[in-house]
PDB file of C-alpha atoms in Angstrom:
ATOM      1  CA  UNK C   1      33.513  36.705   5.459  1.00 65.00           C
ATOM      2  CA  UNK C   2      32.415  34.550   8.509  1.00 74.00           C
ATOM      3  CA  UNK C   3      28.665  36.494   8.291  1.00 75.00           C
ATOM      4  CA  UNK C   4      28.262  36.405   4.468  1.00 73.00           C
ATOM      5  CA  UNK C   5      29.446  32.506   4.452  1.00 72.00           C
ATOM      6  CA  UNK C   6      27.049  31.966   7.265  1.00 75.00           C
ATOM      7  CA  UNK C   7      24.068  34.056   5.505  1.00 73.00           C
ATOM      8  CA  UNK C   8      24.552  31.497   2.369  1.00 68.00           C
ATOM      9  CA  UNK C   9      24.153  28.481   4.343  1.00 73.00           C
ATOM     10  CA  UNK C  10      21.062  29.684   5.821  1.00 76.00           C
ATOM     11  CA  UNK C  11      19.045  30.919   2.982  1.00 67.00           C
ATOM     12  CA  UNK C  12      20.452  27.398   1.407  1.00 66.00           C
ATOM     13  CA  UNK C  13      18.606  25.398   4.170  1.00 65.00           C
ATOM     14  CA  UNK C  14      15.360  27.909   3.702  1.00 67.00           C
ATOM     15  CA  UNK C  15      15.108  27.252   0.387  1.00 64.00           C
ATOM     16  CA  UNK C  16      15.800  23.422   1.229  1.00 63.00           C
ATOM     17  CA  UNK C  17      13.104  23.181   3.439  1.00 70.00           C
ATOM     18  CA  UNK C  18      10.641  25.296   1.874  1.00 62.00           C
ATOM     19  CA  UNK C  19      11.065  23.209  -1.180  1.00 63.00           C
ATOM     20  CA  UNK C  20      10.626  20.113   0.756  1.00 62.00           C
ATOM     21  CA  UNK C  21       7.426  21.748   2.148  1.00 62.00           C
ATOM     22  CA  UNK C  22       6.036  22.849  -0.998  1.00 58.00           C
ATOM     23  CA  UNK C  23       6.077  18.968  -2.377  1.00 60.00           C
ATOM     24  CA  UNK C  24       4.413  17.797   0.829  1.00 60.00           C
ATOM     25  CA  UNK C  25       1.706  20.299   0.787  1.00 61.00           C
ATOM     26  CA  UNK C  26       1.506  21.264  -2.648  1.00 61.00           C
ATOM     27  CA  UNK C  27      -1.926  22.922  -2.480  1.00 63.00           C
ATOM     28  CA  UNK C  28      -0.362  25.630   0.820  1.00 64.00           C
ATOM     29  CA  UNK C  29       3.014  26.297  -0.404  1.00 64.00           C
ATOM     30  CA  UNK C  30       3.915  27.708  -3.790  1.00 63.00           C
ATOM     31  CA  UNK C  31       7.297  28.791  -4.930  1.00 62.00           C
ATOM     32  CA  UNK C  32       6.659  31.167  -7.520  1.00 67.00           C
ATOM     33  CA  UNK C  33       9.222  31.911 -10.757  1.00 64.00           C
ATOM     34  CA  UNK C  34      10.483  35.132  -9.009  1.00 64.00           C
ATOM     35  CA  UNK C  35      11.405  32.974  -5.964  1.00 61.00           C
ATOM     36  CA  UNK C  36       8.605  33.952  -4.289  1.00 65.00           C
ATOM     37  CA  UNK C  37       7.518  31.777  -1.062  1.00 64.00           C
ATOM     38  CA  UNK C  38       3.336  32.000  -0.740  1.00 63.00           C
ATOM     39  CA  UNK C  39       2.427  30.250   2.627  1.00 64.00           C
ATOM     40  CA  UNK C  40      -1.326  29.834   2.892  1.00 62.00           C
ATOM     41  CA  UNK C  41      -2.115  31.363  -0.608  1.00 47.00           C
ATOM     42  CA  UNK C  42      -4.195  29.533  -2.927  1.00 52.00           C
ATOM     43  CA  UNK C  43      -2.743  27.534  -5.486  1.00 45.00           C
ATOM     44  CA  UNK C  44      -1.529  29.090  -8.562  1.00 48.00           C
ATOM     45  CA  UNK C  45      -3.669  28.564 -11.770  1.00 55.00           C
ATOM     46  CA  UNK C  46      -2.395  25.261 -13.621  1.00 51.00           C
ATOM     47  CA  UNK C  47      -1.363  25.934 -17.045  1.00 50.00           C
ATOM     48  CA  UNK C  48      -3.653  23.882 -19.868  1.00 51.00           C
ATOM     49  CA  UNK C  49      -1.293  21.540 -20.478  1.00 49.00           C
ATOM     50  CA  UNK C  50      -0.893  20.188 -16.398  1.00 47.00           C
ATOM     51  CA  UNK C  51      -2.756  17.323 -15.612  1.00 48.00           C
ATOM     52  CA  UNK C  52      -5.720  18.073 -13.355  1.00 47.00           C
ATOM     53  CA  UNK C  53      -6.223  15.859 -10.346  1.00 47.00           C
ATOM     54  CA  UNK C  54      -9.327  14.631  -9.569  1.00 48.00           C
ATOM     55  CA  UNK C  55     -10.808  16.560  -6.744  1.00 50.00           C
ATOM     56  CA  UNK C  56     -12.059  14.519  -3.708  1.00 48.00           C
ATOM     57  CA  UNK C  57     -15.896  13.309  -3.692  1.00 50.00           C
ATOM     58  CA  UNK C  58     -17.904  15.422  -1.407  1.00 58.00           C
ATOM     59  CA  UNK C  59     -18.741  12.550   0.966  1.00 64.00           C
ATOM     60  CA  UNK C  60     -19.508  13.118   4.396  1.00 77.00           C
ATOM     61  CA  UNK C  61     -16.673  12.352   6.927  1.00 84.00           C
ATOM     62  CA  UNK C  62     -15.920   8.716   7.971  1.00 86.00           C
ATOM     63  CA  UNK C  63     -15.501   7.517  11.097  1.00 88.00           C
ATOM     64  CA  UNK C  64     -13.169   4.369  12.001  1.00 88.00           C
ATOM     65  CA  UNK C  65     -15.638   1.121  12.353  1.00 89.00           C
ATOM     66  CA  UNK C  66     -16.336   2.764   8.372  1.00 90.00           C
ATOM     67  CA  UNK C  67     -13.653   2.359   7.136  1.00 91.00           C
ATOM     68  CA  UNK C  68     -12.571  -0.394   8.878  1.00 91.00           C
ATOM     69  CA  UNK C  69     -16.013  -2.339   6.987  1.00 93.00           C
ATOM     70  CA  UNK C  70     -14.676  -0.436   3.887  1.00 94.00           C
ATOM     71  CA  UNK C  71     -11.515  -2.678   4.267  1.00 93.00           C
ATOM     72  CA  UNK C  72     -13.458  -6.139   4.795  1.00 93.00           C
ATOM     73  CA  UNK C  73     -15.918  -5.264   2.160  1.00 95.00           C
ATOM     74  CA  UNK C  74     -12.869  -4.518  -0.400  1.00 95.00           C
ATOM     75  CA  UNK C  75     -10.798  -7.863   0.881  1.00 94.00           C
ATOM     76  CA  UNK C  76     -13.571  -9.439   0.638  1.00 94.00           C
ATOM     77  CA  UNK C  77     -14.758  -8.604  -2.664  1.00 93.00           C
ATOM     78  CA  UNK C  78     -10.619 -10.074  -3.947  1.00 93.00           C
ATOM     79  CA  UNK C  79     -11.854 -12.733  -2.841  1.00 92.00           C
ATOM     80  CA  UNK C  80      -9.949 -13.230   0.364  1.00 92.00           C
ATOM     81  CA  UNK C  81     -11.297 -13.859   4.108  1.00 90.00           C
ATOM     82  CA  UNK C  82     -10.220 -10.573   5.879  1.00 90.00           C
ATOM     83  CA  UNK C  83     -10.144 -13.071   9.196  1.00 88.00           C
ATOM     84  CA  UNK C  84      -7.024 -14.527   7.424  1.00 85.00           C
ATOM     85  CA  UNK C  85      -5.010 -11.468   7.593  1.00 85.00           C
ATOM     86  CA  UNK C  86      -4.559  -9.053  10.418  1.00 84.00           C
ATOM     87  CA  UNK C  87      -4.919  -6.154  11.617  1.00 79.00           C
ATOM     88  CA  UNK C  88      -2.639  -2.846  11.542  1.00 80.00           C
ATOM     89  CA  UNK C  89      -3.970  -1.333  14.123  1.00 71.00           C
ATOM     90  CA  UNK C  90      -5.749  -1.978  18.010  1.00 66.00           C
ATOM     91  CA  UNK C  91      -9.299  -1.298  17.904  1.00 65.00           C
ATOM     92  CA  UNK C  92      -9.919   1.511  19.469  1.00 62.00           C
ATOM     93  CA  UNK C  93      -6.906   2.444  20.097  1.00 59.00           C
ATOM     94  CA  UNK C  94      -6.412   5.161  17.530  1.00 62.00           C
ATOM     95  CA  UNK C  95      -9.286   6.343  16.072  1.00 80.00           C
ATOM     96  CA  UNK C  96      -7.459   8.099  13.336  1.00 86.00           C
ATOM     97  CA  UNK C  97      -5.311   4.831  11.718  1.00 88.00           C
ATOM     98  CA  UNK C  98      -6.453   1.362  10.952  1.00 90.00           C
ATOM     99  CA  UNK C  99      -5.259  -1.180   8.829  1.00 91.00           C
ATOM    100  CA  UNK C 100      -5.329  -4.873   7.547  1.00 92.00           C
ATOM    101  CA  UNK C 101      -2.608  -6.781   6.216  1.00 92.00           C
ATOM    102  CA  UNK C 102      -1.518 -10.596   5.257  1.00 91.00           C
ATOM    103  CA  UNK C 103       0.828 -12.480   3.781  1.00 91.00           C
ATOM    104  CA  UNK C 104       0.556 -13.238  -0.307  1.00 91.00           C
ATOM    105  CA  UNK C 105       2.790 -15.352  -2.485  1.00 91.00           C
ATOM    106  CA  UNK C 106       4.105 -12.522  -4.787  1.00 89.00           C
ATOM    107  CA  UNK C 107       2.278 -14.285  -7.745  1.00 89.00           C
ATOM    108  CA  UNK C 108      -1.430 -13.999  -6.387  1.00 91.00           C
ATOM    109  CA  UNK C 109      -0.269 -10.183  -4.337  1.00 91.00           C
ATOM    110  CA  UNK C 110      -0.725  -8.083  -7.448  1.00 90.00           C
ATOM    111  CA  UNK C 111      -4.166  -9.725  -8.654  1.00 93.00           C
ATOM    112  CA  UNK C 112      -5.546  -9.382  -5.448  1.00 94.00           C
ATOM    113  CA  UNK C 113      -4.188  -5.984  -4.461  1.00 93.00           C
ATOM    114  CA  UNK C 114      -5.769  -4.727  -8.553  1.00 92.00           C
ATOM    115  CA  UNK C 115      -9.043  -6.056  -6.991  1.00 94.00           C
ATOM    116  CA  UNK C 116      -9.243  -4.592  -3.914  1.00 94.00           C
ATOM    117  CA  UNK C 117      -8.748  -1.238  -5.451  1.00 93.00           C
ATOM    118  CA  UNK C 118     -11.213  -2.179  -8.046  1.00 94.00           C
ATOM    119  CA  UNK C 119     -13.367  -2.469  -5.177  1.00 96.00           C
ATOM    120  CA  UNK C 120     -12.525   0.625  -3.513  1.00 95.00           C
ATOM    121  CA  UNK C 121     -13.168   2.975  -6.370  1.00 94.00           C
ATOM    122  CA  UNK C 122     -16.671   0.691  -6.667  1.00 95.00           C
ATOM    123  CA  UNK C 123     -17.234   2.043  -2.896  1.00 94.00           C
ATOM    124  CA  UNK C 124     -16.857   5.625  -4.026  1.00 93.00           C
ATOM    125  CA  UNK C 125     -12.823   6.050  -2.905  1.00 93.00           C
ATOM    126  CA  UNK C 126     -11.163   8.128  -5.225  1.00 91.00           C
ATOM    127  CA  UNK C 127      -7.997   7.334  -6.118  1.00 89.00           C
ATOM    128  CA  UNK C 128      -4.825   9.436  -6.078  1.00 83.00           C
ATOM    129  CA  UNK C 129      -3.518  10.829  -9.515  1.00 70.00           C
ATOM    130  CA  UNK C 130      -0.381  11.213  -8.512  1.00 72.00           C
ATOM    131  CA  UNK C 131       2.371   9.597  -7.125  1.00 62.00           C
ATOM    132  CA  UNK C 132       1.148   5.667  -6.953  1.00 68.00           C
ATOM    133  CA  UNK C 133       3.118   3.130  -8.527  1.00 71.00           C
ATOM    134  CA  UNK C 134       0.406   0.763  -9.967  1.00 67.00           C
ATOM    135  CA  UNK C 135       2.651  -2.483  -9.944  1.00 71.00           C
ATOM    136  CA  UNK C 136       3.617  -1.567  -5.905  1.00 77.00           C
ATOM    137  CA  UNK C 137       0.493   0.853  -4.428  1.00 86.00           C
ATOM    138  CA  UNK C 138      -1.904   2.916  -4.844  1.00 89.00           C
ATOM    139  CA  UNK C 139      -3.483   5.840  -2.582  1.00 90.00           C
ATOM    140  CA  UNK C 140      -7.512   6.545  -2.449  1.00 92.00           C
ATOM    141  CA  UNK C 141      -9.199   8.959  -0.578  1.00 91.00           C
ATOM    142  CA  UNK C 142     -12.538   9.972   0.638  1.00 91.00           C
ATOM    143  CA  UNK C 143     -14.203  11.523   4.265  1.00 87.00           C
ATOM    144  CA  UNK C 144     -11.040  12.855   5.365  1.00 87.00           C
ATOM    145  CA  UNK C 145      -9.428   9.423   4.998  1.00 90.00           C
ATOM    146  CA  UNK C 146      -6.388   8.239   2.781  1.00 91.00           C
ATOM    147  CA  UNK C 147      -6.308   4.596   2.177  1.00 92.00           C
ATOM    148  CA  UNK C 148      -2.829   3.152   1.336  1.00 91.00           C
ATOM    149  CA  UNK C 149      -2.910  -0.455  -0.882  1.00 92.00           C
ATOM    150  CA  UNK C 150       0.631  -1.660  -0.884  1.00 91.00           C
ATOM    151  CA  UNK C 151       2.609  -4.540  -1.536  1.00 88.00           C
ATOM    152  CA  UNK C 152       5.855  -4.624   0.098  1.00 78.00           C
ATOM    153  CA  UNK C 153       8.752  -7.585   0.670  1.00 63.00           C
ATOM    154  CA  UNK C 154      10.507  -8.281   3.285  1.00 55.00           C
ATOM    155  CA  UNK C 155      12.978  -5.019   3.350  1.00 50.00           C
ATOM    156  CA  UNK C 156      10.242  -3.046   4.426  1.00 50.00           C
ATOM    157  CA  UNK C 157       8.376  -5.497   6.808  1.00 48.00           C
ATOM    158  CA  UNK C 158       7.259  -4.658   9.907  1.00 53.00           C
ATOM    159  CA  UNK C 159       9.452  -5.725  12.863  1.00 55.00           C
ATOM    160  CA  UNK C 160       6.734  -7.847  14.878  1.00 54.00           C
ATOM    161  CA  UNK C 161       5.873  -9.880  11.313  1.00 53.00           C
ATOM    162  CA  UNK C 162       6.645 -13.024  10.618  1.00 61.00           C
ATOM    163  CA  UNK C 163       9.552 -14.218   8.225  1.00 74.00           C
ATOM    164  CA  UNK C 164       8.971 -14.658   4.859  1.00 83.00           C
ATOM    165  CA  UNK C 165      10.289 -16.524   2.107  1.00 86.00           C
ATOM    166  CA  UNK C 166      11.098 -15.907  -1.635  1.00 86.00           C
ATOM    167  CA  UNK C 167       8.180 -16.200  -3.260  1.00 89.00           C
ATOM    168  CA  UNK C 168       5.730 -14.105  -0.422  1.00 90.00           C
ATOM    169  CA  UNK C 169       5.190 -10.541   0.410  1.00 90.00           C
ATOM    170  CA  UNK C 170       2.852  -8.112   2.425  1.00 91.00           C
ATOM    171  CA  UNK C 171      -0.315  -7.230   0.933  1.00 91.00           C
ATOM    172  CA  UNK C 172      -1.714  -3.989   3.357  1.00 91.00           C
ATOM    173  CA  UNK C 173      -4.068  -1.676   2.978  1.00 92.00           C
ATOM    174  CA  UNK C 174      -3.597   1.520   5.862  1.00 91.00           C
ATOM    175  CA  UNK C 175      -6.067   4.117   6.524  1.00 91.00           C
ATOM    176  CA  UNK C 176      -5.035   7.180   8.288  1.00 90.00           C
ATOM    177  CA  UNK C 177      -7.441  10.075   8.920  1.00 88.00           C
ATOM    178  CA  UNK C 178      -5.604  13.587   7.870  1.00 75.00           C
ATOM    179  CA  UNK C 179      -6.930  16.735   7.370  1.00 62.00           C
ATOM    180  CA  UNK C 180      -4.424  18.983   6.612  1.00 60.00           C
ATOM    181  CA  UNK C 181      -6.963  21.841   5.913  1.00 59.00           C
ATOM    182  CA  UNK C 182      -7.617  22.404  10.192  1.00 56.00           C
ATOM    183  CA  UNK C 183      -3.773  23.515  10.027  1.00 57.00           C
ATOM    184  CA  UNK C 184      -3.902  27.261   9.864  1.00 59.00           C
ATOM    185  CA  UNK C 185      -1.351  28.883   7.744  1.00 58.00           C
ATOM    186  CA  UNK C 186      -1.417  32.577   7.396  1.00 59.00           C
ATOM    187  CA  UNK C 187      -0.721  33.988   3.743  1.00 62.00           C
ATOM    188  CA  UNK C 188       2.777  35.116   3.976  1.00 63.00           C
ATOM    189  CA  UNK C 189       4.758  36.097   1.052  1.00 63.00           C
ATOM    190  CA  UNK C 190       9.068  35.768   1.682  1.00 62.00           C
ATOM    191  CA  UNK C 191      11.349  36.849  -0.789  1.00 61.00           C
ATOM    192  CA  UNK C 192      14.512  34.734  -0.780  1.00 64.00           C
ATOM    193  CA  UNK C 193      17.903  36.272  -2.200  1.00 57.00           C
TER     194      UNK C 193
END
């Protein structure tokens, strides 16, 4: 009984984490209706009525001082000083994240974060069909970079920031440099139950 019981629990957490997988990295794991697990196979054929993201421009990749002008173009153009804010990230430090963020009141944070993205789709970032909240953030990509434009209060500040009050919040916009496509996943087929 000990071995059966014990067999349950583990395809349990297999199917737990494969499931977890396949919503990270929608695009290399599929879960098909037979409970099928494809690794590394390519996506299954959307049915007509799915929405279709939008695929990524074919821009050439960016490096960091390019999207770090990216961000000061795009605060600029909301019409803030980007010297007012700071940044995420050292420069040179890490070559794949950068960032820029300042306080807001909570009033002026949603203007200025809808122009910033304004801006960034103007600059040829294209945005993320799924998944944003458009009152909180919104996710762009382009060059093997994901830009991040977020409000966020004070539960999720960071620990070095300073205190804010009532009426303020974060405005940040973080760039990190994936490519998930360098990860090499051979196409593997498992058959759980």
């Amino acid at each position: 009984m000990n071995a059966l019981l014990k067999r349950v629990w583990i395809g349990l957490a297999a199917a737990l984490i494969v499931s977890l997988a396949a919503a990270v990295m929608p695009d290399r794991i599929q879960v098909g209706d037979d409970g099928r697990i494809h690794l590394g196979a390519p996506a299954p054929t959307p049915s007509p009525s799915a929405a279709v993201p939008t695929p990524e421009s074919t821009s050439p990749p960016l490096t960091r001082d390019a999207v770090d002008e990216v961000i000061r173009t795009a605060v600029s153009a909301a019409g803030l000083d980007p010297a007012q804010g700071r940044p995420t990230g050292a420069a040179g430090a890490d070559s794949n994240r950068t960032g820029w963020m300042a306080v807001r009141e909570k009033s002026a944070a949603q203007s200025d974060m809808n122009a910033i993205c304004t801006d960034l789709e103007r600059q040829g970032w294209t945005p993320n069909p799924n998944g944003d909240r458009a009152d909180a953030s919104r996710s762009y990509q382009r060059g093997g970079w994901y830009l991040l434009v977020s409000t966020r209060g004070k539960t999720q500040a960071p620990s070095t920031a300073s205190t804010l009050t009532d009426s303020q919040t974060y405005l940040t916009l973080t760039g990190l440099r994936l490519n998930l496509s360098d990860i090499p996943l051979p196409e593997i087929t498992v058959r759980i139950g």
